[in-house]
Short mmCIF file of C-alpha atoms in Angstrom, two decimals:
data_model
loop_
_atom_site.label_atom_id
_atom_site.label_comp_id
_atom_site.label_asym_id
_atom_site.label_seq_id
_atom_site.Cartn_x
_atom_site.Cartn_y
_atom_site.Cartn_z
CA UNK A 26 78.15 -46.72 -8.38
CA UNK A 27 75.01 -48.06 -6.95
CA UNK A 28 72.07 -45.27 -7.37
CA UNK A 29 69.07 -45.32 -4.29
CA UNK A 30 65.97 -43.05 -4.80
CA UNK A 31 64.37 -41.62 -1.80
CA UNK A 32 60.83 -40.87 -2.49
CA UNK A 33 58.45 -39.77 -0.02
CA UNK A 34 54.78 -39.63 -0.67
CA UNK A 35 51.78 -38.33 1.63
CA UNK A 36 48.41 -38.68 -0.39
CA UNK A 37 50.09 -38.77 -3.81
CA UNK A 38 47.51 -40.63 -5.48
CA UNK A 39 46.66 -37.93 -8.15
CA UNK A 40 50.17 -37.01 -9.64
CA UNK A 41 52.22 -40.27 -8.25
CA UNK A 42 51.81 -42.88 -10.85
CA UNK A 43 53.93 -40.21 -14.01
CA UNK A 44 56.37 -40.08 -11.66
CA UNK A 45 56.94 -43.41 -11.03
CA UNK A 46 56.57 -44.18 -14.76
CA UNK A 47 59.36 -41.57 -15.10
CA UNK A 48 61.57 -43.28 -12.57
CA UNK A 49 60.77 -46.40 -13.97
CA UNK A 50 61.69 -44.40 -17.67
CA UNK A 51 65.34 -43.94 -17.31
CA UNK A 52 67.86 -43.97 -19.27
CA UNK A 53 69.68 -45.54 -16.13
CA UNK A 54 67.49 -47.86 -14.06
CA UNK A 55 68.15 -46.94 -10.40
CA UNK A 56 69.49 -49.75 -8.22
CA UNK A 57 66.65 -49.62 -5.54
CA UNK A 58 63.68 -47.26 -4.78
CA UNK A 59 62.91 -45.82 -1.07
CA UNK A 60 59.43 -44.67 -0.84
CA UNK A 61 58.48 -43.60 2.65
CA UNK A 62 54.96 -42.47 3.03
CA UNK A 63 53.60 -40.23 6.15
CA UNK A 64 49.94 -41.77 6.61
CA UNK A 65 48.30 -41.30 3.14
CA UNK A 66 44.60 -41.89 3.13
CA UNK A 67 44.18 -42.31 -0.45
CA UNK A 68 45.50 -45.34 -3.05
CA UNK A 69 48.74 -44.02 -2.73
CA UNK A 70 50.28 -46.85 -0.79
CA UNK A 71 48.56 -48.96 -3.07
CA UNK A 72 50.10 -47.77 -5.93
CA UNK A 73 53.87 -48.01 -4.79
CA UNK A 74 53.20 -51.65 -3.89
CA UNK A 75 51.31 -52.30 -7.19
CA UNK A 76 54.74 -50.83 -8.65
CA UNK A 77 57.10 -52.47 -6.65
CA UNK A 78 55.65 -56.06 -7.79
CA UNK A 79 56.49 -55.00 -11.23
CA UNK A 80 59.33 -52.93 -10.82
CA UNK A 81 62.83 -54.30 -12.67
CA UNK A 82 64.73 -52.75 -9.48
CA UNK A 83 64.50 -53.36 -6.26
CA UNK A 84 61.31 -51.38 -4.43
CA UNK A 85 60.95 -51.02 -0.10
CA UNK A 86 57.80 -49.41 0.83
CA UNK A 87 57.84 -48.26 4.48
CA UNK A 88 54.86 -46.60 6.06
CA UNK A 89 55.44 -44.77 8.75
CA UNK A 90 53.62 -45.47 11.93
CA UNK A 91 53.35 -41.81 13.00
CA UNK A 92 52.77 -38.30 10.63
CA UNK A 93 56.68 -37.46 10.52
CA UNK A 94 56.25 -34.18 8.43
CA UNK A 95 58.08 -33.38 4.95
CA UNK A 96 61.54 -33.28 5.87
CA UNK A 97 61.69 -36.10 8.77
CA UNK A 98 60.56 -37.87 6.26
CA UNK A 99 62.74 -37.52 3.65
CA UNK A 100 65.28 -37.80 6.21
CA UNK A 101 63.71 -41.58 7.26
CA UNK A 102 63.74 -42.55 3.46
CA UNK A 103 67.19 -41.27 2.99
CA UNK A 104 68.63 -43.20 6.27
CA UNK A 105 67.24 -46.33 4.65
CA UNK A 106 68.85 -46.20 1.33
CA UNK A 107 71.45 -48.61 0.25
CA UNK A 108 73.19 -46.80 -2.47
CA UNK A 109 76.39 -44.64 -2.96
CA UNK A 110 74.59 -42.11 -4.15
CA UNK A 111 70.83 -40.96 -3.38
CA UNK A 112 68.25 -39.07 -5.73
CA UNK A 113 65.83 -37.08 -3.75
CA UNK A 114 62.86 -37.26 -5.43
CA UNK A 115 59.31 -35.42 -5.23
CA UNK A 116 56.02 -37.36 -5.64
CA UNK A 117 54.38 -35.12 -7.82
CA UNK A 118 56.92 -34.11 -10.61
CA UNK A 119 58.26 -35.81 -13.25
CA UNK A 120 62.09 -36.79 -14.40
CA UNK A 121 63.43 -36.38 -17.53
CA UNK A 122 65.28 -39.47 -19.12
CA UNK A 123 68.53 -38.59 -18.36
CA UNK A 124 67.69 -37.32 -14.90
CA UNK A 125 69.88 -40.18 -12.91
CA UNK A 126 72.34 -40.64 -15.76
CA UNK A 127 73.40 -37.41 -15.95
CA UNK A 128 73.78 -36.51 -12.33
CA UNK A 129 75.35 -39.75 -11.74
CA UNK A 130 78.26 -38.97 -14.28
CA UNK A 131 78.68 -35.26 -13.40
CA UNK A 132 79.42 -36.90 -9.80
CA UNK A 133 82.06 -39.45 -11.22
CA UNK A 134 83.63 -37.19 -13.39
CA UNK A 135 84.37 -35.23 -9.82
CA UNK A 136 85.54 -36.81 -6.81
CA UNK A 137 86.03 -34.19 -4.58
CA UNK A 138 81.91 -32.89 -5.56
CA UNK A 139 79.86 -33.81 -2.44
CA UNK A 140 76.41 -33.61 -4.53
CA UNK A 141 74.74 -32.01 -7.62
CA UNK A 142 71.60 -30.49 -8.39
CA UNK A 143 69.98 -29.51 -11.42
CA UNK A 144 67.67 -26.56 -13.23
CA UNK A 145 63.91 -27.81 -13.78
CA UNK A 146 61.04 -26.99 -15.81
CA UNK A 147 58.30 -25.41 -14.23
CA UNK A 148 54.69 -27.45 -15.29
CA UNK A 149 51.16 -26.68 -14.47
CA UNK A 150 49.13 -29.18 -12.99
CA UNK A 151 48.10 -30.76 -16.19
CA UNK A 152 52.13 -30.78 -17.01
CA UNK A 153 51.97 -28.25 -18.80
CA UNK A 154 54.81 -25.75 -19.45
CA UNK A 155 54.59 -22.40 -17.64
CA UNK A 156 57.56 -21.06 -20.12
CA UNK A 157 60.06 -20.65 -16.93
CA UNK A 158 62.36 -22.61 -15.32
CA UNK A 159 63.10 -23.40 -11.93
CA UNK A 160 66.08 -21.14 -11.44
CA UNK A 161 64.96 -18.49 -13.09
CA UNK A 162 61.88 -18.22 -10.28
CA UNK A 163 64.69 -18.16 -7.97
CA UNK A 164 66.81 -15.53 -9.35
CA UNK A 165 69.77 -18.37 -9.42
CA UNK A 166 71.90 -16.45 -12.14
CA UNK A 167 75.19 -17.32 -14.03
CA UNK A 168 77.58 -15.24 -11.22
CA UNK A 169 75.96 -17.62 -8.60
CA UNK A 170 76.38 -20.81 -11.05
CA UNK A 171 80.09 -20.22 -11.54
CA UNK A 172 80.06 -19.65 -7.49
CA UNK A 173 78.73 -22.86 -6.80
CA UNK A 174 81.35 -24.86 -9.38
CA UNK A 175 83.70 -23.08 -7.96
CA UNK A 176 83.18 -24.34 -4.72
CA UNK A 177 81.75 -21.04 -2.90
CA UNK A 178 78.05 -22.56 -2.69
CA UNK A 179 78.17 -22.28 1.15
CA UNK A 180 78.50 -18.45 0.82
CA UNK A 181 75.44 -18.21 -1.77
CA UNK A 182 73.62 -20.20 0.33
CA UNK A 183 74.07 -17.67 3.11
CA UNK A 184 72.17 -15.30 1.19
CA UNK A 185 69.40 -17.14 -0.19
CA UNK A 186 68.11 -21.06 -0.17
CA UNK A 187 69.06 -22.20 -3.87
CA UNK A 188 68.72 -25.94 -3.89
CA UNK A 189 65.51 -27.68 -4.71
CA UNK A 190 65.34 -31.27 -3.15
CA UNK A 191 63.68 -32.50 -5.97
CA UNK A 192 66.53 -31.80 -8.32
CA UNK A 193 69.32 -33.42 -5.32
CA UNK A 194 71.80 -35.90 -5.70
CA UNK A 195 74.06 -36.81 -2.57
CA UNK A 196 76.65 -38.76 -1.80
CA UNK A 197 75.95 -41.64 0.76
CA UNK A 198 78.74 -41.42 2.23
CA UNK A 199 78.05 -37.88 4.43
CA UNK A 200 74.52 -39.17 5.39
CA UNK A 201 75.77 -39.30 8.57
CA UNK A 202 76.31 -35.22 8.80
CA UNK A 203 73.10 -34.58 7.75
CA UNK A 204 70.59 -36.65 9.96
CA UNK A 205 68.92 -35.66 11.87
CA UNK A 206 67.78 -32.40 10.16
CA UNK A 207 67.56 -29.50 12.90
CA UNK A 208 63.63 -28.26 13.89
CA UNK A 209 63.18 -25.58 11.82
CA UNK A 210 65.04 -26.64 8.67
CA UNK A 211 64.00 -27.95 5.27
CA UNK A 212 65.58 -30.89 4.51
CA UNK A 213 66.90 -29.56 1.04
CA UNK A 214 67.78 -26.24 2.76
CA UNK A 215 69.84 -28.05 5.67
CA UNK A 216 71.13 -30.83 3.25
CA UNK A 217 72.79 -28.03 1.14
CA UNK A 218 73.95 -26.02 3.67
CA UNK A 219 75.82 -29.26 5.53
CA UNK A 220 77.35 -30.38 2.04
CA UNK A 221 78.21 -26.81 1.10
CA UNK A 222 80.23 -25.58 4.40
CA UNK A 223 82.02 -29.28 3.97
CA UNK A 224 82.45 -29.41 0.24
CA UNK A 225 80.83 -28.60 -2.80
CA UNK A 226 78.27 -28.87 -5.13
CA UNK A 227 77.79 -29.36 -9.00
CA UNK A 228 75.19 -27.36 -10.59
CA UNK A 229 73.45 -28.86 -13.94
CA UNK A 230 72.71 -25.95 -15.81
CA UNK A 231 70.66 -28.49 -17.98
CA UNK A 232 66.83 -28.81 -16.60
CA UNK A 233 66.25 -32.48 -15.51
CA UNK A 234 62.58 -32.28 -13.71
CA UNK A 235 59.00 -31.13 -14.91
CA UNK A 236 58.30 -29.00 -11.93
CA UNK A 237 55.25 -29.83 -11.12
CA UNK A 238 53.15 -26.10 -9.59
CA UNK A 239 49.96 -27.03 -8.04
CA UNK A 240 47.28 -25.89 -5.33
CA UNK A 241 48.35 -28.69 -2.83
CA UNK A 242 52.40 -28.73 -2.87
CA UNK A 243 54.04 -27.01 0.29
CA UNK A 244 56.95 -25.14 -1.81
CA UNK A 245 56.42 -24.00 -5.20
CA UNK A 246 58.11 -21.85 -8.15
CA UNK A 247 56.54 -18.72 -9.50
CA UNK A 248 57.85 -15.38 -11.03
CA UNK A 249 57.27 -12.74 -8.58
CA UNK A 250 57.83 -8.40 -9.37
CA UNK A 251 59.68 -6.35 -7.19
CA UNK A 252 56.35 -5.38 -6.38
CA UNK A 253 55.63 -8.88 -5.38
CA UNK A 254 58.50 -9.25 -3.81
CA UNK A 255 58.49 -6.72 -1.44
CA UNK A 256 54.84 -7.71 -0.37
CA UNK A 257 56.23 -10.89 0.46
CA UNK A 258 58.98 -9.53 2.70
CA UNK A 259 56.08 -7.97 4.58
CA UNK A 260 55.72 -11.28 6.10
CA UNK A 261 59.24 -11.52 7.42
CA UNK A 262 58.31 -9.30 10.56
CA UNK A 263 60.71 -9.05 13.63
CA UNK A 264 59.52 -12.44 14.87
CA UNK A 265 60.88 -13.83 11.91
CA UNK A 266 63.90 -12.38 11.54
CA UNK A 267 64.60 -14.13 15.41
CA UNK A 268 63.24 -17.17 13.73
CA UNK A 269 66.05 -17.13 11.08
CA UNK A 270 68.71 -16.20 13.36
CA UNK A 271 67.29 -19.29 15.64
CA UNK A 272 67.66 -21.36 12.31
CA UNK A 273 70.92 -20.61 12.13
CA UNK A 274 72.20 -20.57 15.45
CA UNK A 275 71.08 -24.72 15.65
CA UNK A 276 73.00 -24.77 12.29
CA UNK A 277 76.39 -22.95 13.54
CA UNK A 278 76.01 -25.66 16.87
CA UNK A 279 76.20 -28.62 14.55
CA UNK A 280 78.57 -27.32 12.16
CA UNK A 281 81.01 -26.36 14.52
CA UNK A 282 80.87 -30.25 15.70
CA UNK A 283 82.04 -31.39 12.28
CA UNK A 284 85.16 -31.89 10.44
CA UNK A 285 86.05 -30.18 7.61
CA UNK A 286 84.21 -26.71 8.36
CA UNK A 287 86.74 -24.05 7.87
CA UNK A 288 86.90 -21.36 10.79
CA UNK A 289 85.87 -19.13 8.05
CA UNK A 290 83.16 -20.44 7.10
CA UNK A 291 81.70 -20.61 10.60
CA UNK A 292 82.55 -17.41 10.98
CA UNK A 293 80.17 -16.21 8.31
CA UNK A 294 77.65 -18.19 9.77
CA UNK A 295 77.87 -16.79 13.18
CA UNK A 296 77.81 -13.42 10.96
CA UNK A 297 74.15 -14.52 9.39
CA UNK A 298 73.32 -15.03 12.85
CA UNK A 299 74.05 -11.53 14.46
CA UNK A 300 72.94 -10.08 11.58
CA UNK A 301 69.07 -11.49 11.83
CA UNK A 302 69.14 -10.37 15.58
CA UNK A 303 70.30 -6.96 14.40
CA UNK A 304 67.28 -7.18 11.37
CA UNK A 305 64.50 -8.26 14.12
CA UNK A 306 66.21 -5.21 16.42
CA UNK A 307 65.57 -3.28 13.43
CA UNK A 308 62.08 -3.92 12.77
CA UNK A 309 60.60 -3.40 16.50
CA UNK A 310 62.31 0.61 16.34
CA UNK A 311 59.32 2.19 15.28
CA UNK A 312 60.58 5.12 13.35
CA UNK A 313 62.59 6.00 10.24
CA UNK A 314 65.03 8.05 11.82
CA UNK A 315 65.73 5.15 14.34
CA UNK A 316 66.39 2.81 11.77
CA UNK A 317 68.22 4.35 9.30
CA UNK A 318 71.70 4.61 11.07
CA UNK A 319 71.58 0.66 12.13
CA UNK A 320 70.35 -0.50 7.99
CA UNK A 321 73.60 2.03 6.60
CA UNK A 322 75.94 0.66 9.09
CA UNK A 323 74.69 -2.99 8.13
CA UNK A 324 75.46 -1.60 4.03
CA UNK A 325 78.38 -0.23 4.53
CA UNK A 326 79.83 -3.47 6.27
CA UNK A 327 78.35 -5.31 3.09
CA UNK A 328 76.12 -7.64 5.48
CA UNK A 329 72.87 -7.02 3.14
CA UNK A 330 74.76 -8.52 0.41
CA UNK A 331 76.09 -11.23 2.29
CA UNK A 332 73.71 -12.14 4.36
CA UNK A 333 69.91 -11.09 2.50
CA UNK A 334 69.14 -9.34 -1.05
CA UNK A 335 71.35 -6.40 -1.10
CA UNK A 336 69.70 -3.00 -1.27
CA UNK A 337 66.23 -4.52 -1.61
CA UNK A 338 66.38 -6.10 1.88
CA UNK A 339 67.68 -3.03 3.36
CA UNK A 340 64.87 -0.89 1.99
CA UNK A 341 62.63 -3.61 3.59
CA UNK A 342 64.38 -2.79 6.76
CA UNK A 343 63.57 0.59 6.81
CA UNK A 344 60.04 0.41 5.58
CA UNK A 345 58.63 -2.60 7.02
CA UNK A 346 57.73 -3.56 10.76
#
């Protein structure tokens, strides 16, 4: 199989250069290298052309004309790979060795697996380690691993986002049903969700990526407390519930336009729908005893756990506005 890396890079110039030296580090040499950068203003285009005259692989640098934004333009990059199967890759981490090789043979060991994704380490700035990995910051436990192999990712996905783009591998082949990605989405979010409800996923329990956490990223990994937790649910008001059910109601329009999504499965998603309206309902009644019946009728139907985090996001309900 032929393996592409999309890279995208916006003003990279500070953590760019390991990771290309970690691309350029693997055990098995990529076939060609997308990078796809949104308007930097530093040396950062600089540096991926000073790379791709020395690169042993083939290297197309495309500038975009326009700011695109994160995830049109990993979208761009990924429509202009060449390869059966495409890395996603982050500017500012860094790949293990095996990174490509591994990914690449979990994929040909299984056909019918539409992509795979991997556990990371998280780093500091400096690289160093922060004694955590990616999944653990996410809560992605073993029950939820054996899910995924098992071909049930769309359903934990439903729940919570568990795919980090920097740790992606998709097949080619489906590019089609993922471009464009809907306003709203992240394209790892929306990639998963797409190759989930159509397929499944492999999930590399072995960490592949140095995780790079930093002051300047747009999505990082920490360890948060319930405490923590909770104060970040505060920001999920009733405007934002609508904004999820929004999400998802551009999601169930496209998925019901594709083959291969079960009538179950967009079921479920027409569920997660209803149920964010009924959450942002929720929030706007303005006391306890208004609430209360509408968050134990959403429990007892089991929508908290399949739709948000159980108990915790139904005690959110009640409490928060």
């Amino acid at each position: 199989m032929r393996v592409s890396v999309a890279l995208c890079t916006y003003n990279g110039e500070r953590f760019l250069p390991a990771q290309l030296a970690s691309i350029r580090g693997q055990d098995r040499l990529p076939d060609e290298l997308v990078a796809c950068d949104d308007g930097s203003t530093d040396r950062t285009v600089e540096l991926l052309r000073a790379f791709a005259a020395e690169s042993p692989f083939r290297v197309r640098v495309e500038v975009n004309p326009t700011r695109l934004g994160s995830s049109d333009n990993f979208a761009r990059a990924v429509s202009h790979c060449t390869g059966s199967l495409i890395a996603l890759c982050d500017q500012d981490d860094v790949w293990h060795p095996d990174k490509l090789a591994t990914q690449e043979a979990a994929l040909a060991a299984d056909p019918g697996a539409n992509f795979a994704f991997s556990d990371a380490d998280v780093v500091d700035e400096h690289g160093e380690p922060l004694g955590y990995t990616l999944w653990r910051s996410i809560g992605f436990g073993r029950r939820e691993q054996k899910q995924f192999a098992a071909g049930e990712g769309f359903e934990c996905l439903l729940r919570r986002y568990r795919v980090t783009g920097a740790t992606l591998m998709v097949r080619a082949a489906l590019r089609e049903l993922l471009l464009p990605v809907p306003r709203g989405w992240v394209h790892d979010a929306w990639f998963a969700l797409v190759l989930s409800a159509v397929g499944r996923g492999i999930p590399v329990a072995e960490p592949l990526v140095h995780y790079r956490r930093h002051g300047g990223q747009q999505v990082g990994a920490t360890l948060r407390s319930v405490g923590e937790e909770f104060d970040a649910a505060r920001r999920l008001t009733a405007n934002g519930c609508d904004a999820v059910a929004d999400r998802y109601a551009a999601a169930l329009a496209r998925l019901e336009k594709l083959p291969g999504v079960s009538a179950e499965r967009l079921e479920l998603l027409a569920g997660k729908v209803a149920f964010h309206r009924k959450r942002a309902w929720l929030r706007r009644r303005a006391w306890l005893p208004a609430r209360l019946p509408g968050v134990v009728g959403e429990l007892l139907r089991g929508n908290y756990g399949r739709y948000a985090r159980g108990v915790l996001a139904a005690g959110q309900d009640v409490l928060l506005r």
